């Protein structure tokens, strides 16, 4: 999995692309809690939701797409 940092809050997650439409995101514990984590995910975790059940945020989605466009996160060519 490839580390990707959110361009808005700086949280770092691990990502893997299986196709242009299929992205696996693994939230690290540090990315899910404040300080230094995603404020959207941290708020949900603080309210009792497991981080795995919190949908991704738009800023992180944009950062993942930027990583793909920049070649830092590869999409398999044989899909």
mmCIF file of N, CA, C and O in Angstrom:
data_model
loop_
_atom_site.group_PDB
_atom_site.id
_atom_site.type_symbol
_atom_site.label_atom_id
_atom_site.label_comp_id
_atom_site.label_asym_id
_atom_site.label_seq_id
_atom_site.Cartn_x
_atom_site.Cartn_y
_atom_site.Cartn_z
ATOM 1 N N UNK A 1 0.844 -1.174 0.000
ATOM 2 C CA UNK A 1 0.000 0.000 0.000
ATOM 3 C C UNK A 1 0.892 1.241 0.000
ATOM 4 O O UNK A 1 1.985 1.230 0.546
ATOM 5 N N UNK A 2 0.394 2.294 -0.591
ATOM 6 C CA UNK A 2 1.159 3.519 -0.763
ATOM 7 C C UNK A 2 0.637 4.606 0.175
ATOM 8 O O UNK A 2 -0.567 4.845 0.232
ATOM 9 N N UNK A 3 1.529 5.265 0.922
ATOM 10 C CA UNK A 3 1.076 6.372 1.771
ATOM 11 C C UNK A 3 0.615 7.553 0.916
ATOM 12 O O UNK A 3 1.249 7.900 -0.077
ATOM 13 N N UNK A 4 -0.506 8.143 1.307
ATOM 14 C CA UNK A 4 -1.025 9.353 0.659
ATOM 15 C C UNK A 4 -1.393 10.328 1.764
ATOM 16 O O UNK A 4 -2.067 9.964 2.725
ATOM 17 N N UNK A 5 -0.937 11.572 1.633
ATOM 18 C CA UNK A 5 -1.233 12.595 2.629
ATOM 19 C C UNK A 5 -2.345 13.507 2.127
ATOM 20 O O UNK A 5 -2.315 13.960 0.979
ATOM 21 N N UNK A 6 -3.305 13.767 2.986
ATOM 22 C CA UNK A 6 -4.396 14.677 2.653
ATOM 23 C C UNK A 6 -3.836 16.089 2.483
ATOM 24 O O UNK A 6 -3.126 16.588 3.361
ATOM 25 N N UNK A 7 -4.182 16.721 1.388
ATOM 26 C CA UNK A 7 -3.713 18.076 1.123
ATOM 27 C C UNK A 7 -4.364 19.127 1.998
ATOM 28 O O UNK A 7 -3.875 20.245 2.091
ATOM 29 N N UNK A 8 -5.448 18.775 2.670
ATOM 30 C CA UNK A 8 -6.138 19.743 3.522
ATOM 31 C C UNK A 8 -5.676 19.670 4.976
ATOM 32 O O UNK A 8 -5.331 20.676 5.570
ATOM 33 N N UNK A 9 -5.683 18.474 5.563
ATOM 34 C CA UNK A 9 -5.383 18.373 6.996
ATOM 35 C C UNK A 9 -4.044 17.694 7.288
ATOM 36 O O UNK A 9 -3.577 17.716 8.417
ATOM 37 N N UNK A 10 -3.425 17.066 6.278
ATOM 38 C CA UNK A 10 -2.135 16.426 6.470
ATOM 39 C C UNK A 10 -2.197 15.002 6.998
ATOM 40 O O UNK A 10 -1.160 14.377 7.207
ATOM 41 N N UNK A 11 -3.387 14.457 7.214
ATOM 42 C CA UNK A 11 -3.505 13.070 7.674
ATOM 43 C C UNK A 11 -2.935 12.147 6.603
ATOM 44 O O UNK A 11 -3.122 12.357 5.407
ATOM 45 N N UNK A 12 -2.221 11.121 7.046
ATOM 46 C CA UNK A 12 -1.617 10.164 6.118
ATOM 47 C C UNK A 12 -2.346 8.835 6.211
ATOM 48 O O UNK A 12 -2.497 8.283 7.302
ATOM 49 N N UNK A 13 -2.803 8.332 5.072
ATOM 50 C CA UNK A 13 -3.468 7.038 4.992
ATOM 51 C C UNK A 13 -2.683 6.164 4.031
ATOM 52 O O UNK A 13 -1.787 6.637 3.329
ATOM 53 N N UNK A 14 -3.016 4.890 3.999
ATOM 54 C CA UNK A 14 -2.402 3.966 3.061
ATOM 55 C C UNK A 14 -3.433 3.623 1.988
ATOM 56 O O UNK A 14 -4.588 3.346 2.313
ATOM 57 N N UNK A 15 -3.028 3.661 0.721
ATOM 58 C CA UNK A 15 -3.958 3.439 -0.383
ATOM 59 C C UNK A 15 -3.422 2.409 -1.360
ATOM 60 O O UNK A 15 -2.217 2.258 -1.527
ATOM 61 N N UNK A 16 -4.378 1.755 -2.025
ATOM 62 C CA UNK A 16 -4.055 0.863 -3.128
ATOM 63 C C UNK A 16 -5.176 0.973 -4.152
ATOM 64 O O UNK A 16 -6.355 0.986 -3.787
ATOM 65 N N UNK A 17 -4.798 1.095 -5.406
ATOM 66 C CA UNK A 17 -5.770 1.156 -6.497
ATOM 67 C C UNK A 17 -5.835 -0.218 -7.155
ATOM 68 O O UNK A 17 -4.815 -0.801 -7.488
ATOM 69 N N UNK A 18 -7.050 -0.717 -7.349
ATOM 70 C CA UNK A 18 -7.258 -1.978 -8.045
ATOM 71 C C UNK A 18 -7.810 -1.743 -9.452
ATOM 72 O O UNK A 18 -7.715 -2.614 -10.303
ATOM 73 N N UNK A 19 -8.399 -0.582 -9.656
ATOM 74 C CA UNK A 19 -8.914 -0.148 -10.952
ATOM 75 C C UNK A 19 -9.139 1.354 -10.840
ATOM 76 O O UNK A 19 -9.022 1.916 -9.745
ATOM 77 N N UNK A 20 -9.485 2.027 -11.928
ATOM 78 C CA UNK A 20 -9.753 3.461 -11.813
ATOM 79 C C UNK A 20 -10.861 3.787 -10.809
ATOM 80 O O UNK A 20 -10.825 4.826 -10.158
ATOM 81 N N UNK A 21 -11.824 2.889 -10.651
ATOM 82 C CA UNK A 21 -12.948 3.154 -9.757
ATOM 83 C C UNK A 21 -12.802 2.527 -8.374
ATOM 84 O O UNK A 21 -13.528 2.890 -7.451
ATOM 85 N N UNK A 22 -11.876 1.605 -8.200
ATOM 86 C CA UNK A 22 -11.757 0.863 -6.940
ATOM 87 C C UNK A 22 -10.477 1.261 -6.201
ATOM 88 O O UNK A 22 -9.378 0.982 -6.660
ATOM 89 N N UNK A 23 -10.672 1.900 -5.061
ATOM 90 C CA UNK A 23 -9.557 2.335 -4.218
ATOM 91 C C UNK A 23 -9.740 1.776 -2.827
ATOM 92 O O UNK A 23 -10.807 1.910 -2.229
ATOM 93 N N UNK A 24 -8.708 1.149 -2.307
ATOM 94 C CA UNK A 24 -8.734 0.702 -0.914
ATOM 95 C C UNK A 24 -7.980 1.739 -0.087
ATOM 96 O O UNK A 24 -6.863 2.131 -0.430
ATOM 97 N N UNK A 25 -8.608 2.201 0.993
ATOM 98 C CA UNK A 25 -7.986 3.166 1.887
ATOM 99 C C UNK A 25 -7.910 2.538 3.270
ATOM 100 O O UNK A 25 -8.916 2.085 3.810
ATOM 101 N N UNK A 26 -6.715 2.507 3.820
ATOM 102 C CA UNK A 26 -6.525 2.015 5.183
ATOM 103 C C UNK A 26 -6.140 3.203 6.058
ATOM 104 O O UNK A 26 -5.100 3.828 5.857
ATOM 105 N N UNK A 27 -7.027 3.508 7.010
ATOM 106 C CA UNK A 27 -6.760 4.600 7.930
ATOM 107 C C UNK A 27 -5.804 4.125 9.003
ATOM 108 O O UNK A 27 -6.032 3.099 9.644
ATOM 109 N N UNK A 28 -4.730 4.861 9.202
ATOM 110 C CA UNK A 28 -3.840 4.563 10.312
ATOM 111 C C UNK A 28 -4.474 5.143 11.577
ATOM 112 O O UNK A 28 -5.320 6.040 11.507
ATOM 113 N N UNK A 29 -4.090 4.628 12.725
ATOM 114 C CA UNK A 29 -4.641 5.151 13.981
ATOM 115 C C UNK A 29 -4.349 6.639 14.109
ATOM 116 O O UNK A 29 -5.205 7.419 14.504
ATOM 117 N N UNK A 30 -3.140 7.052 13.729
ATOM 118 C CA UNK A 30 -2.769 8.466 13.825
ATOM 119 C C UNK A 30 -3.629 9.344 12.916
ATOM 120 O O UNK A 30 -3.959 10.470 13.271
ATOM 121 N N UNK A 31 -4.017 8.833 11.755
ATOM 122 C CA UNK A 31 -4.834 9.618 10.828
ATOM 123 C C UNK A 31 -6.264 9.775 11.313
ATOM 124 O O UNK A 31 -6.967 10.676 10.890
ATOM 125 N N UNK A 32 -6.698 8.895 12.226
ATOM 126 C CA UNK A 32 -8.093 8.902 12.667
ATOM 127 C C UNK A 32 -8.324 9.704 13.943
ATOM 128 O O UNK A 32 -9.465 9.853 14.361
ATOM 129 N N UNK A 33 -7.271 10.191 14.573
ATOM 130 C CA UNK A 33 -7.446 10.936 15.826
ATOM 131 C C UNK A 33 -6.678 12.253 15.771
ATOM 132 O O UNK A 33 -5.700 12.388 15.055
ATOM 133 N N UNK A 34 -7.139 13.212 16.528
ATOM 134 C CA UNK A 34 -6.454 14.497 16.626
ATOM 135 C C UNK A 34 -5.486 14.474 17.793
ATOM 136 O O UNK A 34 -5.701 13.728 18.737
ATOM 137 N N UNK A 35 -4.437 15.236 17.807
ATOM 138 C CA UNK A 35 -3.987 16.160 16.768
ATOM 139 C C UNK A 35 -3.295 15.409 15.636
ATOM 140 O O UNK A 35 -2.813 14.305 15.823
ATOM 141 N N UNK A 36 -3.241 16.017 14.507
ATOM 142 C CA UNK A 36 -2.529 15.463 13.361
ATOM 143 C C UNK A 36 -3.355 14.574 12.465
ATOM 144 O O UNK A 36 -2.875 14.141 11.441
ATOM 145 N N UNK A 37 -4.589 14.325 12.833
ATOM 146 C CA UNK A 37 -5.434 13.462 12.020
ATOM 147 C C UNK A 37 -6.524 14.235 11.309
ATOM 148 O O UNK A 37 -6.626 15.451 11.419
ATOM 149 N N UNK A 38 -7.338 13.499 10.588
ATOM 150 C CA UNK A 38 -8.446 14.097 9.841
ATOM 151 C C UNK A 38 -9.529 14.568 10.811
ATOM 152 O O UNK A 38 -10.054 13.771 11.588
ATOM 153 N N UNK A 39 -9.882 15.843 10.794
ATOM 154 C CA UNK A 39 -10.901 16.325 11.716
ATOM 155 C C UNK A 39 -12.265 15.680 11.484
ATOM 156 O O UNK A 39 -13.015 15.465 12.431
ATOM 157 N N UNK A 40 -12.586 15.335 10.242
ATOM 158 C CA UNK A 40 -13.874 14.682 9.966
ATOM 159 C C UNK A 40 -13.915 13.274 10.564
ATOM 160 O O UNK A 40 -14.904 12.875 11.168
ATOM 161 N N UNK A 41 -12.844 12.510 10.369
ATOM 162 C CA UNK A 41 -12.790 11.143 10.888
ATOM 163 C C UNK A 41 -12.670 11.164 12.410
ATOM 164 O O UNK A 41 -13.330 10.398 13.108
ATOM 165 N N UNK A 42 -11.845 12.064 12.942
ATOM 166 C CA UNK A 42 -11.662 12.146 14.390
ATOM 167 C C UNK A 42 -12.976 12.456 15.105
ATOM 168 O O UNK A 42 -13.257 11.904 16.170
ATOM 169 N N UNK A 43 -13.790 13.325 14.530
ATOM 170 C CA UNK A 43 -15.081 13.661 15.141
ATOM 171 C C UNK A 43 -15.989 12.436 15.193
ATOM 172 O O UNK A 43 -16.667 12.189 16.199
ATOM 173 N N UNK A 44 -15.995 11.651 14.127
ATOM 174 C CA UNK A 44 -16.826 10.448 14.105
ATOM 175 C C UNK A 44 -16.308 9.404 15.099
ATOM 176 O O UNK A 44 -17.092 8.760 15.799
ATOM 177 N N UNK A 45 -14.995 9.243 15.181
ATOM 178 C CA UNK A 45 -14.403 8.295 16.132
ATOM 179 C C UNK A 45 -14.700 8.734 17.558
ATOM 180 O O UNK A 45 -15.060 7.918 18.416
ATOM 181 N N UNK A 46 -14.596 10.027 17.828
ATOM 182 C CA UNK A 46 -14.890 10.546 19.167
ATOM 183 C C UNK A 46 -16.355 10.312 19.542
ATOM 184 O O UNK A 46 -16.687 10.162 20.715
ATOM 185 N N UNK A 47 -17.222 10.257 18.536
ATOM 186 C CA UNK A 47 -18.648 10.015 18.775
ATOM 187 C C UNK A 47 -18.963 8.522 18.895
ATOM 188 O O UNK A 47 -20.105 8.152 19.083
ATOM 189 N N UNK A 48 -17.932 7.673 18.759
ATOM 190 C CA UNK A 48 -18.123 6.247 18.965
ATOM 191 C C UNK A 48 -18.169 5.383 17.727
ATOM 192 O O UNK A 48 -18.310 4.172 17.825
ATOM 193 N N UNK A 49 -18.034 5.978 16.545
ATOM 194 C CA UNK A 49 -18.025 5.174 15.324
ATOM 195 C C UNK A 49 -16.637 4.613 15.068
ATOM 196 O O UNK A 49 -15.646 5.336 15.213
ATOM 197 N N UNK A 50 -16.516 3.351 14.660
ATOM 198 C CA UNK A 50 -15.199 2.830 14.266
ATOM 199 C C UNK A 50 -14.710 3.566 13.017
ATOM 200 O O UNK A 50 -15.499 3.860 12.116
ATOM 201 N N UNK A 51 -13.442 3.851 12.949
ATOM 202 C CA UNK A 51 -12.912 4.594 11.803
ATOM 203 C C UNK A 51 -13.171 3.861 10.488
ATOM 204 O O UNK A 51 -13.345 4.495 9.450
ATOM 205 N N UNK A 52 -13.228 2.539 10.515
ATOM 206 C CA UNK A 52 -13.485 1.764 9.299
ATOM 207 C C UNK A 52 -14.889 1.992 8.750
ATOM 208 O O UNK A 52 -15.158 1.712 7.588
ATOM 209 N N UNK A 53 -15.786 2.518 9.573
ATOM 210 C CA UNK A 53 -17.171 2.735 9.150
ATOM 211 C C UNK A 53 -17.452 4.181 8.746
ATOM 212 O O UNK A 53 -18.579 4.539 8.458
ATOM 213 N N UNK A 54 -16.413 5.011 8.712
ATOM 214 C CA UNK A 54 -16.590 6.415 8.355
ATOM 215 C C UNK A 54 -16.230 6.584 6.886
ATOM 216 O O UNK A 54 -15.126 6.240 6.481
ATOM 217 N N UNK A 55 -17.155 7.108 6.074
ATOM 218 C CA UNK A 55 -16.826 7.314 4.656
ATOM 219 C C UNK A 55 -15.674 8.312 4.507
ATOM 220 O O UNK A 55 -15.464 9.161 5.357
ATOM 221 N N UNK A 56 -14.967 8.192 3.442
ATOM 222 C CA UNK A 56 -13.863 9.090 3.156
ATOM 223 C C UNK A 56 -14.353 10.530 3.034
ATOM 224 O O UNK A 56 -15.516 10.778 2.762
ATOM 225 N N UNK A 57 -13.465 11.465 3.214
ATOM 226 C CA UNK A 57 -13.838 12.874 3.091
ATOM 227 C C UNK A 57 -13.456 13.383 1.691
ATOM 228 O O UNK A 57 -12.582 12.829 1.040
ATOM 229 N N UNK A 58 -14.111 14.439 1.230
ATOM 230 C CA UNK A 58 -13.838 14.972 -0.115
ATOM 231 C C UNK A 58 -12.385 15.435 -0.289
ATOM 232 O O UNK A 58 -11.804 15.273 -1.361
ATOM 233 N N UNK A 59 -11.800 16.001 0.746
ATOM 234 C CA UNK A 59 -10.414 16.480 0.637
ATOM 235 C C UNK A 59 -9.448 15.311 0.445
ATOM 236 O O UNK A 59 -8.509 15.395 -0.350
ATOM 237 N N UNK A 60 -9.688 14.224 1.161
ATOM 238 C CA UNK A 60 -8.825 13.047 0.996
ATOM 239 C C UNK A 60 -9.024 12.446 -0.387
ATOM 240 O O UNK A 60 -8.059 12.068 -1.055
ATOM 241 N N UNK A 61 -10.260 12.372 -0.842
ATOM 242 C CA UNK A 61 -10.534 11.839 -2.184
ATOM 243 C C UNK A 61 -9.775 12.656 -3.229
ATOM 244 O O UNK A 61 -9.146 12.102 -4.136
ATOM 245 N N UNK A 62 -9.778 13.965 -3.102
ATOM 246 C CA UNK A 62 -9.053 14.828 -4.045
ATOM 247 C C UNK A 62 -7.547 14.573 -3.968
ATOM 248 O O UNK A 62 -6.860 14.565 -4.990
ATOM 249 N N UNK A 63 -7.039 14.342 -2.767
ATOM 250 C CA UNK A 63 -5.608 14.076 -2.599
ATOM 251 C C UNK A 63 -5.222 12.736 -3.216
ATOM 252 O O UNK A 63 -4.146 12.608 -3.810
ATOM 253 N N UNK A 64 -6.093 11.740 -3.111
ATOM 254 C CA UNK A 64 -5.829 10.438 -3.722
ATOM 255 C C UNK A 64 -5.819 10.572 -5.240
ATOM 256 O O UNK A 64 -4.927 10.050 -5.915
ATOM 257 N N UNK A 65 -6.786 11.295 -5.784
ATOM 258 C CA UNK A 65 -6.826 11.495 -7.229
ATOM 259 C C UNK A 65 -5.598 12.264 -7.713
ATOM 260 O O UNK A 65 -5.049 11.966 -8.774
ATOM 261 N N UNK A 66 -5.148 13.242 -6.924
ATOM 262 C CA UNK A 66 -3.940 13.992 -7.286
ATOM 263 C C UNK A 66 -2.717 13.076 -7.277
ATOM 264 O O UNK A 66 -1.835 13.198 -8.138
ATOM 265 N N UNK A 67 -2.658 12.150 -6.322
ATOM 266 C CA UNK A 67 -1.539 11.193 -6.262
ATOM 267 C C UNK A 67 -1.545 10.283 -7.486
ATOM 268 O O UNK A 67 -0.487 9.956 -8.030
ATOM 269 N N UNK A 68 -2.733 9.884 -7.937
ATOM 270 C CA UNK A 68 -2.833 9.068 -9.152
ATOM 271 C C UNK A 68 -2.341 9.866 -10.355
ATOM 272 O O UNK A 68 -1.511 9.387 -11.140
ATOM 273 N N UNK A 69 -2.830 11.093 -10.505
ATOM 274 C CA UNK A 69 -2.435 11.919 -11.644
ATOM 275 C C UNK A 69 -0.944 12.220 -11.662
ATOM 276 O O UNK A 69 -0.333 12.323 -12.729
ATOM 277 N N UNK A 70 -0.343 12.350 -10.472
ATOM 278 C CA UNK A 70 1.089 12.652 -10.379
ATOM 279 C C UNK A 70 1.956 11.397 -10.503
ATOM 280 O O UNK A 70 3.178 11.492 -10.544
ATOM 281 N N UNK A 71 1.313 10.219 -10.543
ATOM 282 C CA UNK A 71 2.074 8.981 -10.669
ATOM 283 C C UNK A 71 2.594 8.430 -9.351
ATOM 284 O O UNK A 71 3.363 7.473 -9.345
ATOM 285 N N UNK A 72 2.193 9.011 -8.229
ATOM 286 C CA UNK A 72 2.634 8.513 -6.923
ATOM 287 C C UNK A 72 1.819 7.309 -6.462
ATOM 288 O O UNK A 72 2.249 6.561 -5.604
ATOM 289 N N UNK A 73 0.614 7.144 -7.024
ATOM 290 C CA UNK A 73 -0.254 6.018 -6.709
ATOM 291 C C UNK A 73 -0.658 5.401 -8.043
ATOM 292 O O UNK A 73 -1.321 6.050 -8.856
ATOM 293 N N UNK A 74 -0.234 4.162 -8.257
ATOM 294 C CA UNK A 74 -0.437 3.539 -9.566
ATOM 295 C C UNK A 74 -1.775 2.806 -9.660
ATOM 296 O O UNK A 74 -2.213 2.182 -8.703
ATOM 297 N N UNK A 75 -2.382 2.905 -10.827
ATOM 298 C CA UNK A 75 -3.575 2.143 -11.174
ATOM 299 C C UNK A 75 -3.123 1.015 -12.108
ATOM 300 O O UNK A 75 -2.458 1.301 -13.113
ATOM 301 N N UNK A 76 -3.448 -0.238 -11.801
ATOM 302 C CA UNK A 76 -3.021 -1.335 -12.669
ATOM 303 C C UNK A 76 -3.496 -1.123 -14.102
ATOM 304 O O UNK A 76 -4.632 -0.704 -14.344
ATOM 305 N N UNK A 77 -2.627 -1.399 -15.051
ATOM 306 C CA UNK A 77 -2.961 -1.211 -16.463
ATOM 307 C C UNK A 77 -3.781 -2.365 -17.029
ATOM 308 O O UNK A 77 -4.437 -2.207 -18.042
ATOM 309 N N UNK A 78 -3.773 -3.491 -16.365
ATOM 310 C CA UNK A 78 -4.431 -4.694 -16.912
ATOM 311 C C UNK A 78 -5.810 -4.940 -16.305
ATOM 312 O O UNK A 78 -6.170 -6.049 -15.978
ATOM 313 N N UNK A 79 -6.609 -3.858 -16.172
ATOM 314 C CA UNK A 79 -7.956 -4.029 -15.633
ATOM 315 C C UNK A 79 -8.993 -3.976 -16.729
ATOM 316 O O UNK A 79 -8.803 -3.453 -17.767
#
